[in-house]
mmCIF file of C-alpha atoms in Angstrom:
data_model
loop_
_atom_site.group_PDB
_atom_site.id
_atom_site.type_symbol
_atom_site.label_atom_id
_atom_site.label_comp_id
_atom_site.label_asym_id
_atom_site.label_seq_id
_atom_site.Cartn_x
_atom_site.Cartn_y
_atom_site.Cartn_z
ATOM 1 C CA GLU W 3 -0.921 -19.217 3.977
ATOM 2 C CA VAL W 4 -2.224 -16.287 2.322
ATOM 3 C CA GLN W 5 -2.560 -15.705 -1.522
ATOM 4 C CA LEU W 6 -4.156 -12.909 -3.058
ATOM 5 C CA LEU W 7 -3.795 -13.303 -7.019
ATOM 6 C CA GLU W 8 -4.917 -10.965 -9.194
ATOM 7 C CA SER W 9 -5.848 -11.213 -12.811
ATOM 8 C CA GLY W 10 -7.575 -8.875 -15.726
ATOM 9 C CA GLY W 11 -4.668 -6.607 -16.649
ATOM 10 C CA GLY W 12 -3.467 -5.854 -20.157
ATOM 11 C CA LEU W 13 -3.308 -3.591 -22.815
ATOM 12 C CA VAL W 14 -6.629 -1.244 -23.613
ATOM 13 C CA GLN W 15 -7.311 1.963 -25.544
ATOM 14 C CA PRO W 16 -8.220 5.264 -23.933
ATOM 15 C CA GLY W 17 -12.223 5.190 -23.149
ATOM 16 C CA GLU W 18 -12.309 1.278 -22.657
ATOM 17 C CA SER W 19 -13.194 -0.672 -19.334
ATOM 18 C CA LEU W 20 -11.860 -3.317 -17.544
ATOM 19 C CA ARG W 21 -12.314 -5.571 -14.575
ATOM 20 C CA LEU W 22 -9.703 -6.551 -12.505
ATOM 21 C CA SER W 23 -10.288 -9.724 -10.276
ATOM 22 C CA CYS W 24 -8.184 -10.695 -6.990
ATOM 23 C CA ALA W 25 -8.868 -14.160 -5.652
ATOM 24 C CA ALA W 26 -7.971 -14.802 -1.950
ATOM 25 C CA SER W 27 -7.155 -17.607 0.170
ATOM 26 C CA GLY W 28 -5.628 -18.740 3.053
ATOM 27 C CA PHE W 29 -8.151 -16.557 5.635
ATOM 28 C CA SER W 30 -11.645 -15.867 6.123
ATOM 29 C CA PHE W 31 -12.129 -13.752 3.159
ATOM 30 C CA ARG W 32 -15.507 -12.312 4.295
ATOM 31 C CA ASP W 33 -14.311 -10.888 7.702
ATOM 32 C CA TYR W 34 -11.230 -8.542 6.297
ATOM 33 C CA ALA W 35 -11.705 -5.345 4.374
ATOM 34 C CA MET W 36 -10.102 -5.680 1.005
ATOM 35 C CA GLY W 37 -8.143 -2.832 -1.408
ATOM 36 C CA TRP W 38 -6.778 -1.821 -4.033
ATOM 37 C CA VAL W 39 -3.009 0.007 -4.268
ATOM 38 C CA ARG W 40 -1.760 0.930 -7.515
ATOM 39 C CA GLN W 41 1.712 1.872 -8.962
ATOM 40 C CA ALA W 42 2.695 3.898 -11.985
ATOM 41 C CA PRO W 43 5.373 2.859 -13.896
ATOM 42 C CA GLY W 44 8.776 4.582 -11.820
ATOM 43 C CA LYS W 45 6.524 6.127 -9.370
ATOM 44 C CA GLY W 46 5.218 5.195 -5.682
ATOM 45 C CA LEU W 47 2.623 3.736 -4.312
ATOM 46 C CA GLU W 48 -1.157 5.491 -4.699
ATOM 47 C CA TRP W 49 -3.934 3.807 -2.892
ATOM 48 C CA VAL W 50 -7.034 3.537 -4.832
ATOM 49 C CA SER W 51 -10.261 1.994 -2.631
ATOM 50 C CA VAL W 52 -10.937 -0.294 -0.481
ATOM 51 C CA ILE W 53 -14.486 -2.387 0.842
ATOM 52 C CA ARG W 54 -15.430 -3.053 4.202
ATOM 53 C CA ASP W 55 -16.151 -6.828 5.405
ATOM 54 C CA SER W 56 -19.800 -4.860 5.370
ATOM 55 C CA GLY W 57 -19.774 -3.799 1.810
ATOM 56 C CA ARG W 58 -19.095 -0.145 2.456
ATOM 57 C CA THR W 59 -16.842 1.413 0.041
ATOM 58 C CA PHE W 60 -14.119 4.013 -0.261
ATOM 59 C CA TYR W 61 -12.222 5.482 -2.943
ATOM 60 C CA ALA W 62 -9.786 7.652 -3.415
ATOM 61 C CA THR W 63 -10.220 11.242 -4.591
ATOM 62 C CA PHE W 64 -8.864 10.692 -8.006
ATOM 63 C CA VAL W 65 -11.346 8.156 -8.896
ATOM 64 C CA GLU W 66 -14.053 10.478 -9.890
ATOM 65 C CA GLY W 67 -16.860 7.981 -10.196
ATOM 66 C CA ARG W 68 -15.040 6.348 -12.909
ATOM 67 C CA PHE W 69 -13.410 2.965 -10.253
ATOM 68 C CA THR W 70 -16.080 0.467 -8.500
ATOM 69 C CA ILE W 71 -15.287 -2.148 -6.203
ATOM 70 C CA SER W 72 -17.078 -4.999 -5.188
ATOM 71 C CA ARG W 73 -16.706 -8.311 -3.377
ATOM 72 C CA ASP W 74 -18.289 -11.687 -3.344
ATOM 73 C CA ASN W 75 -17.518 -14.044 -0.446
ATOM 74 C CA SER W 76 -18.998 -16.594 -1.699
ATOM 75 C CA LYS W 77 -15.596 -16.900 -4.106
ATOM 76 C CA SER W 78 -13.259 -15.165 -1.844
ATOM 77 C CA THR W 79 -13.032 -12.744 -4.765
ATOM 78 C CA MET W 80 -12.432 -9.383 -4.747
ATOM 79 C CA TYR W 81 -12.843 -6.993 -8.101
ATOM 80 C CA LEU W 82 -12.333 -3.493 -9.245
ATOM 81 C CA GLN W 83 -14.091 -2.320 -12.553
ATOM 82 C CA ILE W 84 -12.301 0.549 -14.368
ATOM 83 C CA ASN W 85 -14.056 2.827 -16.462
ATOM 84 C CA SER W 86 -13.552 5.711 -19.032
ATOM 85 C CA LEU W 87 -9.844 4.422 -18.809
ATOM 86 C CA ARG W 88 -6.870 7.059 -19.381
ATOM 87 C CA ALA W 89 -3.321 6.802 -19.905
ATOM 88 C CA GLN W 90 -2.307 8.004 -16.165
ATOM 89 C CA ASP W 91 -4.176 4.788 -14.723
ATOM 90 C CA THR W 92 -1.285 2.851 -16.607
ATOM 91 C CA ALA W 93 -0.017 1.164 -13.414
ATOM 92 C CA VAL W 94 0.053 -2.208 -11.639
ATOM 93 C CA TYR W 95 -2.855 -2.736 -9.448
ATOM 94 C CA TYR W 96 -1.980 -4.507 -6.376
ATOM 95 C CA CYS W 97 -4.446 -6.486 -4.089
ATOM 96 C CA VAL W 98 -4.342 -5.946 -0.657
ATOM 97 C CA LYS W 99 -5.299 -7.532 2.414
ATOM 98 C CA THR W 100 -5.962 -5.220 5.545
ATOM 99 C CA ALA W 101 -6.198 -6.035 9.354
ATOM 100 C CA PRO W 102 -7.062 -3.981 11.856
ATOM 101 C CA TYR W 103 -5.668 -2.514 15.227
ATOM 102 C CA GLY W 104 -6.267 -0.199 17.425
ATOM 103 C CA THR W 105 -9.730 1.304 17.183
ATOM 104 C CA GLY W 106 -9.197 1.599 13.737
ATOM 105 C CA TRP W 107 -10.879 -0.325 11.176
ATOM 106 C CA TYR W 108 -8.398 -0.455 8.652
ATOM 107 C CA GLY W 109 -4.998 -0.993 10.138
ATOM 108 C CA LYS W 110 -2.303 -1.879 8.147
ATOM 109 C CA ASN W 111 -2.092 -3.898 4.609
ATOM 110 C CA ASP W 112 -0.736 -6.865 5.890
ATOM 111 C CA PHE W 113 -0.352 -8.977 2.790
ATOM 112 C CA TRP W 114 -0.054 -7.849 -0.962
ATOM 113 C CA GLY W 115 -0.595 -10.052 -4.481
ATOM 114 C CA GLN W 116 2.096 -9.900 -6.967
ATOM 115 C CA GLY W 117 0.036 -7.365 -9.086
ATOM 116 C CA THR W 118 -1.860 -6.952 -12.277
ATOM 117 C CA LEU W 119 -0.135 -4.720 -14.911
ATOM 118 C CA VAL W 120 -2.926 -2.073 -16.466
ATOM 119 C CA THR W 121 -1.701 -0.601 -19.451
ATOM 120 C CA VAL W 122 -3.645 2.277 -21.708
ATOM 121 C CA SER W 123 -2.483 3.168 -25.108
ATOM 122 C CA SER W 124 -3.800 3.618 -28.286
ATOM 123 C CA ASP X 18 -6.758 14.177 2.021
ATOM 124 C CA ASP X 19 -3.839 13.903 4.815
ATOM 125 C CA GLN X 20 -0.913 14.631 3.385
ATOM 126 C CA LEU X 21 2.267 12.608 3.927
ATOM 127 C CA THR X 22 5.689 13.973 3.698
ATOM 128 C CA GLN X 23 9.006 11.852 3.887
ATOM 129 C CA SER X 24 12.504 12.958 3.875
ATOM 130 C CA PRO X 25 14.772 12.583 2.627
ATOM 131 C CA SER X 26 13.605 11.190 -0.842
ATOM 132 C CA SER X 27 16.922 9.479 -1.337
ATOM 133 C CA LEU X 28 19.784 8.506 0.872
ATOM 134 C CA SER X 29 22.930 6.573 -0.065
ATOM 135 C CA ALA X 30 24.507 4.879 3.010
ATOM 136 C CA PHE X 31 26.908 1.814 3.420
ATOM 137 C CA VAL X 32 26.473 -1.796 4.908
ATOM 138 C CA GLY X 33 26.931 -1.493 8.745
ATOM 139 C CA ASP X 34 25.222 2.301 9.268
ATOM 140 C CA ARG X 35 22.433 3.384 11.067
ATOM 141 C CA VAL X 36 19.810 5.069 9.149
ATOM 142 C CA THR X 37 16.657 7.241 9.979
ATOM 143 C CA ILE X 38 13.488 8.383 7.340
ATOM 144 C CA THR X 39 11.134 10.756 8.637
ATOM 145 C CA CYS X 40 7.327 10.868 7.775
ATOM 146 C CA ARG X 41 5.629 13.800 8.450
ATOM 147 C CA ALA X 42 1.775 14.082 8.042
ATOM 148 C CA SER X 43 -0.369 16.956 7.597
ATOM 149 C CA GLN X 44 -2.655 16.592 10.287
ATOM 150 C CA ASN X 45 -2.877 14.519 13.849
ATOM 151 C CA ILE X 46 -2.890 10.579 12.827
ATOM 152 C CA ASP X 47 -2.666 9.490 16.441
ATOM 153 C CA THR X 48 -0.212 6.372 15.477
ATOM 154 C CA TYR X 49 -2.285 5.310 12.486
ATOM 155 C CA LEU X 50 1.266 5.162 10.523
ATOM 156 C CA ASN X 51 2.622 2.159 8.710
ATOM 157 C CA TRP X 52 5.793 1.596 6.773
ATOM 158 C CA TYR X 53 6.535 -0.571 3.941
ATOM 159 C CA GLN X 54 9.377 -1.790 2.140
ATOM 160 C CA GLN X 55 9.873 -2.471 -1.612
ATOM 161 C CA LYS X 56 12.211 -3.805 -3.865
ATOM 162 C CA PRO X 57 12.297 -3.225 -7.545
ATOM 163 C CA GLY X 58 9.803 -5.161 -9.356
ATOM 164 C CA LYS X 59 8.273 -6.523 -6.225
ATOM 165 C CA ALA X 60 5.083 -6.092 -4.287
ATOM 166 C CA PRO X 61 5.874 -4.116 -1.325
ATOM 167 C CA LYS X 62 6.163 -5.731 2.327
ATOM 168 C CA LEU X 63 4.627 -4.694 5.941
ATOM 169 C CA LEU X 64 7.469 -3.833 8.248
ATOM 170 C CA ILE X 65 6.191 -1.837 11.449
ATOM 171 C CA TYR X 66 2.391 -0.690 11.922
ATOM 172 C CA ALA X 67 0.779 1.581 14.681
ATOM 173 C CA ALA X 68 3.824 3.424 14.261
ATOM 174 C CA SER X 69 6.295 1.502 16.270
ATOM 175 C CA SER X 70 4.970 -2.034 16.116
ATOM 176 C CA LEU X 71 6.823 -5.014 14.255
ATOM 177 C CA HIS X 72 5.470 -6.790 11.945
ATOM 178 C CA SER X 73 6.026 -10.815 11.919
ATOM 179 C CA GLY X 74 9.001 -11.545 10.509
ATOM 180 C CA VAL X 75 10.217 -8.640 10.238
ATOM 181 C CA PRO X 76 14.454 -8.512 12.018
ATOM 182 C CA SER X 77 14.502 -6.312 14.914
ATOM 183 C CA ARG X 78 16.915 -4.355 13.336
ATOM 184 C CA PHE X 79 14.196 -2.005 11.965
ATOM 185 C CA SER X 80 12.442 0.053 14.488
ATOM 186 C CA GLY X 81 9.490 2.579 13.960
ATOM 187 C CA SER X 82 8.615 5.707 16.424
ATOM 188 C CA GLY X 83 6.571 8.892 16.525
ATOM 189 C CA SER X 84 2.555 9.837 17.032
ATOM 190 C CA GLY X 85 0.616 12.745 16.197
ATOM 191 C CA THR X 86 2.501 14.635 12.683
ATOM 192 C CA GLU X 87 5.958 13.387 13.309
ATOM 193 C CA PHE X 88 6.981 9.816 12.931
ATOM 194 C CA ALA X 89 10.571 8.205 12.111
ATOM 195 C CA LEU X 90 11.918 4.400 10.253
ATOM 196 C CA THR X 91 15.191 3.503 11.760
ATOM 197 C CA ILE X 92 17.350 0.683 10.161
ATOM 198 C CA ASN X 93 20.176 -0.251 12.565
ATOM 199 C CA THR X 94 23.085 -2.055 10.909
ATOM 200 C CA LEU X 95 22.134 -1.830 7.335
ATOM 201 C CA GLN X 96 22.543 -5.056 5.882
ATOM 202 C CA PRO X 97 22.777 -5.646 1.536
ATOM 203 C CA GLU X 98 19.423 -6.682 1.829
ATOM 204 C CA ASP X 99 17.896 -3.420 3.286
ATOM 205 C CA PHE X 100 18.265 -1.323 -0.065
ATOM 206 C CA ALA X 101 15.254 -1.125 -1.258
ATOM 207 C CA THR X 102 12.575 2.053 -1.667
ATOM 208 C CA TYR X 103 10.529 2.746 1.826
ATOM 209 C CA TYR X 104 6.755 4.088 2.342
ATOM 210 C CA CYS X 105 5.108 5.554 5.142
ATOM 211 C CA GLN X 106 0.977 5.070 4.782
ATOM 212 C CA GLN X 107 -1.819 6.942 7.229
ATOM 213 C CA SER X 108 -4.788 4.345 7.819
ATOM 214 C CA CYS X 109 -6.525 6.957 10.383
ATOM 215 C CA ARG X 110 -8.829 8.277 7.894
ATOM 216 C CA THR X 111 -9.800 7.355 4.304
ATOM 217 C CA PRO X 112 -8.531 8.286 1.676
ATOM 218 C CA ILE X 113 -5.630 6.052 2.946
ATOM 219 C CA THR X 114 -2.588 7.991 1.731
ATOM 220 C CA PHE X 115 1.311 7.113 1.417
ATOM 221 C CA GLY X 116 4.451 9.261 1.421
ATOM 222 C CA GLN X 117 6.032 9.852 -1.687
ATOM 223 C CA GLY X 118 8.743 7.432 -0.837
ATOM 224 C CA THR X 119 12.516 6.892 -0.008
ATOM 225 C CA ARG X 120 15.035 5.429 -1.947
ATOM 226 C CA LEU X 121 18.021 3.903 -0.305
ATOM 227 C CA ASP X 122 21.030 3.192 -2.237
ATOM 228 C CA ILE X 123 24.241 1.246 -1.027
ATOM 229 C CA GLN X 124 27.438 3.585 -1.423
#
């Protein structure tokens, strides 16, 4: 059974940093691209970032260099480092697994974690 | 970035109805279009991938169609558990993008 367990969220002040973790199990973690999707309170889904099995990374336009995605295949864990946090970063952050189809490497997000809430407030 | 525009943003329907939600892409995305369902307080769930392929375990009353820039999600014979918010997502190119969502309420 695929499981994705996020951790690391909490209440932080503007300008601070935070590292989110996603512990994966139930599949061959090293073989899949993994990503993050966030959802601000009462708002829609917003794609954040993905890291391919090769380690290559991609980010949403709004990231502006403040986020860094990484992975440790030996621990089946993915991370999201968020620096210079802003109130607009307040959201539930979901860890997602990808599954390619066709000739596309990203494909679909077939499994989601339960999410971890990040609240940025003074 | 590829923009996805869903319509309508919200709709009300009765149990037993058939509903269709559309998703329009700003550029050609072939069939790299996925649909998700989200219920309040829960993580989204994959329904349809590659525009028209049903994800494992999803009831057959859900179907998807389209290619290029025009896509649709159809739910036949609405069940009480189908009232939720639906999102389309393009995975043709990064950055990956989502539509703004369609809230489906029971009438």
